[in-house]
Amino acid sequence: MQHAPAVSYPLGRSGSLKRALWGLGLLGALPSIYMLFEALALQGSARAAIFSVAICVVLWLVACLALAQFWRRQRARTLRWDGADWWLGAPVQGAAGGDEARGRAVVRVDGQRCLLLRWTPAQGGEAAWLWADAAIDPVRWHLLRCALYSKPPRPGDDAGALGTQRA
């Protein structure tokens, strides 16, 4: 089997990410709405009903703040596979090679047309969540997916020898 070809793919905020975050936020509101209607239907202890609704609303607001923070952290970058290593850096190729970092990209959620990736820098440091969307660069989308799901070449693999081996 041949290894995945080199690919460079732009990342950042997109319409699908915005829709996904809004959907999660609205989905998170459902327990609060349920608790509110449950409290109104039972008309039991007002204190218990107010407390349970307040807890649900506070938890929902905390979740919405976390989603907003995720949105803010999504900035324009380029994820690059060179055939052996993953690189995360500047949004434009050749802009500033010095800020490009080697690391590991792992698919955590695959929506076919969008991917949630976990980026771990090779030199240590804080891991990051990245959003890749097919709409950003449809031409290279398949190449990115191939690179993410392929096994990296092992040290000592010879590209010429791989083509001549048979199972």
mmCIF file of C-alpha atoms in Angstrom:
data_model
loop_
_atom_site.group_PDB
_atom_site.id
_atom_site.type_symbol
_atom_site.label_atom_id
_atom_site.label_comp_id
_atom_site.label_asym_id
_atom_site.label_seq_id
_atom_site.Cartn_x
_atom_site.Cartn_y
_atom_site.Cartn_z
ATOM 1 C CA MET A 1 0.000 0.000 0.000
ATOM 2 C CA GLN A 2 1.285 3.440 -0.829
ATOM 3 C CA HIS A 3 1.447 6.153 1.770
ATOM 4 C CA ALA A 4 -0.794 9.207 1.580
ATOM 5 C CA PRO A 5 0.523 12.036 -0.592
ATOM 6 C CA ALA A 6 1.556 15.376 0.843
ATOM 7 C CA VAL A 7 -1.284 17.824 1.372
ATOM 8 C CA SER A 8 -1.793 21.260 2.837
ATOM 9 C CA TYR A 9 -5.271 22.173 4.087
ATOM 10 C CA PRO A 10 -6.662 25.457 5.445
ATOM 11 C CA LEU A 11 -8.478 25.358 8.785
ATOM 12 C CA GLY A 12 -10.550 27.860 10.718
ATOM 13 C CA ARG A 13 -14.052 29.099 11.308
ATOM 14 C CA SER A 14 -16.678 27.951 8.857
ATOM 15 C CA GLY A 15 -20.412 27.922 8.368
ATOM 16 C CA SER A 16 -20.706 24.262 9.340
ATOM 17 C CA LEU A 17 -18.857 24.915 12.602
ATOM 18 C CA LYS A 18 -21.166 27.826 13.404
ATOM 19 C CA ARG A 19 -24.232 25.659 12.715
ATOM 20 C CA ALA A 20 -22.855 22.798 14.825
ATOM 21 C CA LEU A 21 -22.116 25.063 17.791
ATOM 22 C CA TRP A 22 -25.540 26.739 17.584
ATOM 23 C CA GLY A 23 -27.154 23.304 17.415
ATOM 24 C CA LEU A 24 -25.274 22.122 20.486
ATOM 25 C CA GLY A 25 -26.216 25.284 22.337
ATOM 26 C CA LEU A 26 -29.891 24.886 21.505
ATOM 27 C CA LEU A 27 -29.790 21.202 22.371
ATOM 28 C CA GLY A 28 -28.308 22.126 25.736
ATOM 29 C CA ALA A 29 -31.296 24.369 26.437
ATOM 30 C CA LEU A 30 -33.715 21.430 26.302
ATOM 31 C CA PRO A 31 -33.143 20.245 29.916
ATOM 32 C CA SER A 32 -33.808 23.780 31.197
ATOM 33 C CA ILE A 33 -37.019 24.021 29.197
ATOM 34 C CA TYR A 34 -38.093 20.573 30.398
ATOM 35 C CA MET A 35 -37.408 21.482 34.033
ATOM 36 C CA LEU A 36 -39.371 24.718 33.652
ATOM 37 C CA PHE A 37 -42.446 22.926 32.268
ATOM 38 C CA GLU A 38 -42.075 20.126 34.814
ATOM 39 C CA ALA A 39 -42.026 22.661 37.644
ATOM 40 C CA LEU A 40 -45.090 24.445 36.248
ATOM 41 C CA ALA A 41 -46.971 21.169 35.762
ATOM 42 C CA LEU A 42 -46.313 19.802 39.243
ATOM 43 C CA GLN A 43 -46.959 23.049 41.111
ATOM 44 C CA GLY A 44 -45.359 21.458 44.123
ATOM 45 C CA SER A 45 -42.620 23.033 46.128
ATOM 46 C CA ALA A 46 -41.852 26.371 44.506
ATOM 47 C CA ARG A 47 -38.412 26.503 46.091
ATOM 48 C CA ALA A 48 -37.381 23.110 44.675
ATOM 49 C CA ALA A 49 -38.738 23.999 41.238
ATOM 50 C CA ILE A 50 -36.934 27.341 41.125
ATOM 51 C CA PHE A 51 -33.713 25.708 42.327
ATOM 52 C CA SER A 52 -33.792 22.931 39.708
ATOM 53 C CA VAL A 53 -34.577 25.354 36.867
ATOM 54 C CA ALA A 54 -31.838 27.730 38.054
ATOM 55 C CA ILE A 55 -29.266 24.909 38.146
ATOM 56 C CA CYS A 56 -30.189 23.835 34.598
ATOM 57 C CA VAL A 57 -29.974 27.414 33.304
ATOM 58 C CA VAL A 58 -26.573 27.992 34.947
ATOM 59 C CA LEU A 59 -25.183 24.753 33.519
ATOM 60 C CA TRP A 60 -26.554 25.678 30.084
ATOM 61 C CA LEU A 61 -24.914 29.113 30.253
ATOM 62 C CA VAL A 62 -21.575 27.549 31.220
ATOM 63 C CA ALA A 63 -21.862 25.161 28.258
ATOM 64 C CA CYS A 64 -22.676 28.078 25.914
ATOM 65 C CA LEU A 65 -19.623 29.969 27.186
ATOM 66 C CA ALA A 66 -17.477 26.907 26.473
ATOM 67 C CA LEU A 67 -18.881 26.713 22.929
ATOM 68 C CA ALA A 68 -18.170 30.420 22.414
ATOM 69 C CA GLN A 69 -14.611 29.923 23.661
ATOM 70 C CA PHE A 70 -14.152 27.067 21.187
ATOM 71 C CA TRP A 71 -15.391 29.355 18.388
ATOM 72 C CA ARG A 72 -12.944 32.097 19.406
ATOM 73 C CA ARG A 73 -9.993 29.684 19.392
ATOM 74 C CA GLN A 74 -10.657 28.619 15.808
ATOM 75 C CA ARG A 75 -8.395 30.884 13.814
ATOM 76 C CA ALA A 76 -7.122 30.596 10.270
ATOM 77 C CA ARG A 77 -4.261 28.103 10.062
ATOM 78 C CA THR A 78 -2.865 25.516 7.715
ATOM 79 C CA LEU A 79 -2.564 21.827 8.536
ATOM 80 C CA ARG A 80 0.128 20.218 6.405
ATOM 81 C CA TRP A 81 1.099 16.590 5.868
ATOM 82 C CA ASP A 82 4.529 16.208 4.236
ATOM 83 C CA GLY A 83 4.345 12.434 3.833
ATOM 84 C CA ALA A 84 5.930 11.698 7.201
ATOM 85 C CA ASP A 85 4.868 14.378 9.700
ATOM 86 C CA TRP A 86 1.999 16.746 10.429
ATOM 87 C CA TRP A 87 2.663 20.491 10.643
ATOM 88 C CA LEU A 88 0.387 23.249 11.904
ATOM 89 C CA GLY A 89 1.192 26.819 11.053
ATOM 90 C CA ALA A 90 0.486 30.064 9.291
ATOM 91 C CA PRO A 91 -2.660 30.315 7.156
ATOM 92 C CA VAL A 92 -0.764 31.092 3.950
ATOM 93 C CA GLN A 93 1.911 28.781 2.597
ATOM 94 C CA GLY A 94 5.341 30.321 2.837
ATOM 95 C CA ALA A 95 4.126 33.211 5.019
ATOM 96 C CA ALA A 96 6.200 32.445 8.098
ATOM 97 C CA GLY A 97 7.733 29.007 8.258
ATOM 98 C CA GLY A 98 9.194 29.733 11.678
ATOM 99 C CA ASP A 99 5.855 29.510 13.447
ATOM 100 C CA GLU A 100 5.032 26.101 11.995
ATOM 101 C CA ALA A 101 5.022 23.317 14.589
ATOM 102 C CA ARG A 102 5.335 19.572 14.105
ATOM 103 C CA GLY A 103 2.833 17.379 15.894
ATOM 104 C CA ARG A 104 0.156 14.760 15.651
ATOM 105 C CA ALA A 105 -3.356 15.178 14.249
ATOM 106 C CA VAL A 106 -5.979 12.624 15.269
ATOM 107 C CA VAL A 107 -9.578 12.466 14.054
ATOM 108 C CA ARG A 108 -11.993 12.568 16.997
ATOM 109 C CA VAL A 109 -15.293 13.180 15.167
ATOM 110 C CA ASP A 110 -15.844 12.421 11.494
ATOM 111 C CA GLY A 111 -18.906 13.995 9.912
ATOM 112 C CA GLN A 112 -17.795 13.048 6.361
ATOM 113 C CA ARG A 113 -17.900 16.710 5.239
ATOM 114 C CA CYS A 114 -16.284 18.049 8.426
ATOM 115 C CA LEU A 115 -13.756 16.743 10.931
ATOM 116 C CA LEU A 116 -13.000 17.552 14.539
ATOM 117 C CA LEU A 117 -9.278 16.965 15.055
ATOM 118 C CA ARG A 118 -7.146 16.797 18.194
ATOM 119 C CA TRP A 119 -3.748 18.414 17.604
ATOM 120 C CA THR A 120 -0.899 17.456 19.947
ATOM 121 C CA PRO A 121 2.416 19.310 19.454
ATOM 122 C CA ALA A 122 5.509 17.089 19.231
ATOM 123 C CA GLN A 123 7.523 19.397 21.505
ATOM 124 C CA GLY A 124 4.908 19.220 24.237
ATOM 125 C CA GLY A 125 2.639 22.048 25.172
ATOM 126 C CA GLU A 126 -1.079 22.524 25.067
ATOM 127 C CA ALA A 127 -3.103 20.335 22.745
ATOM 128 C CA ALA A 128 -5.708 22.014 20.546
ATOM 129 C CA TRP A 129 -8.975 21.176 18.871
ATOM 130 C CA LEU A 130 -9.130 21.915 15.148
ATOM 131 C CA TRP A 131 -12.090 22.040 12.773
ATOM 132 C CA ALA A 132 -11.661 20.987 9.151
ATOM 133 C CA ASP A 133 -14.475 21.631 6.698
ATOM 134 C CA ALA A 134 -14.785 20.259 3.160
ATOM 135 C CA ALA A 135 -16.346 23.527 1.971
ATOM 136 C CA ILE A 136 -13.103 25.432 2.638
ATOM 137 C CA ASP A 137 -11.142 23.496 -0.013
ATOM 138 C CA PRO A 138 -13.215 20.787 -1.749
ATOM 139 C CA VAL A 139 -10.397 19.911 -4.155
ATOM 140 C CA ARG A 140 -7.988 18.796 -1.398
ATOM 141 C CA TRP A 141 -10.588 17.394 1.030
ATOM 142 C CA HIS A 142 -10.108 13.788 -0.075
ATOM 143 C CA LEU A 143 -6.326 14.119 0.196
ATOM 144 C CA LEU A 144 -6.640 15.408 3.749
ATOM 145 C CA ARG A 145 -8.880 12.508 4.744
ATOM 146 C CA CYS A 146 -6.509 10.006 3.148
ATOM 147 C CA ALA A 147 -3.569 11.486 5.025
ATOM 148 C CA LEU A 148 -5.420 11.520 8.349
ATOM 149 C CA TYR A 149 -6.514 7.894 8.067
ATOM 150 C CA SER A 150 -3.312 6.458 6.596
ATOM 151 C CA LYS A 151 -0.577 4.964 8.695
ATOM 152 C CA PRO A 152 2.615 7.023 8.699
ATOM 153 C CA PRO A 153 5.625 5.402 7.027
ATOM 154 C CA ARG A 154 7.856 3.411 9.331
ATOM 155 C CA PRO A 155 11.493 4.392 9.645
ATOM 156 C CA GLY A 156 13.505 2.480 7.078
ATOM 157 C CA ASP A 157 10.640 2.085 4.601
ATOM 158 C CA ASP A 158 11.859 2.547 1.064
ATOM 159 C CA ALA A 159 9.326 4.037 -1.316
ATOM 160 C CA GLY A 160 10.692 1.981 -4.224
ATOM 161 C CA ALA A 161 10.566 -1.250 -2.271
ATOM 162 C CA LEU A 162 6.948 -0.690 -1.291
ATOM 163 C CA GLY A 163 5.821 -0.733 -4.899
ATOM 164 C CA THR A 164 7.558 -4.052 -5.652
ATOM 165 C CA GLN A 165 6.341 -6.036 -2.640
ATOM 166 C CA ARG A 166 3.324 -8.293 -3.065
ATOM 167 C CA ALA A 167 1.131 -9.880 -0.439
#
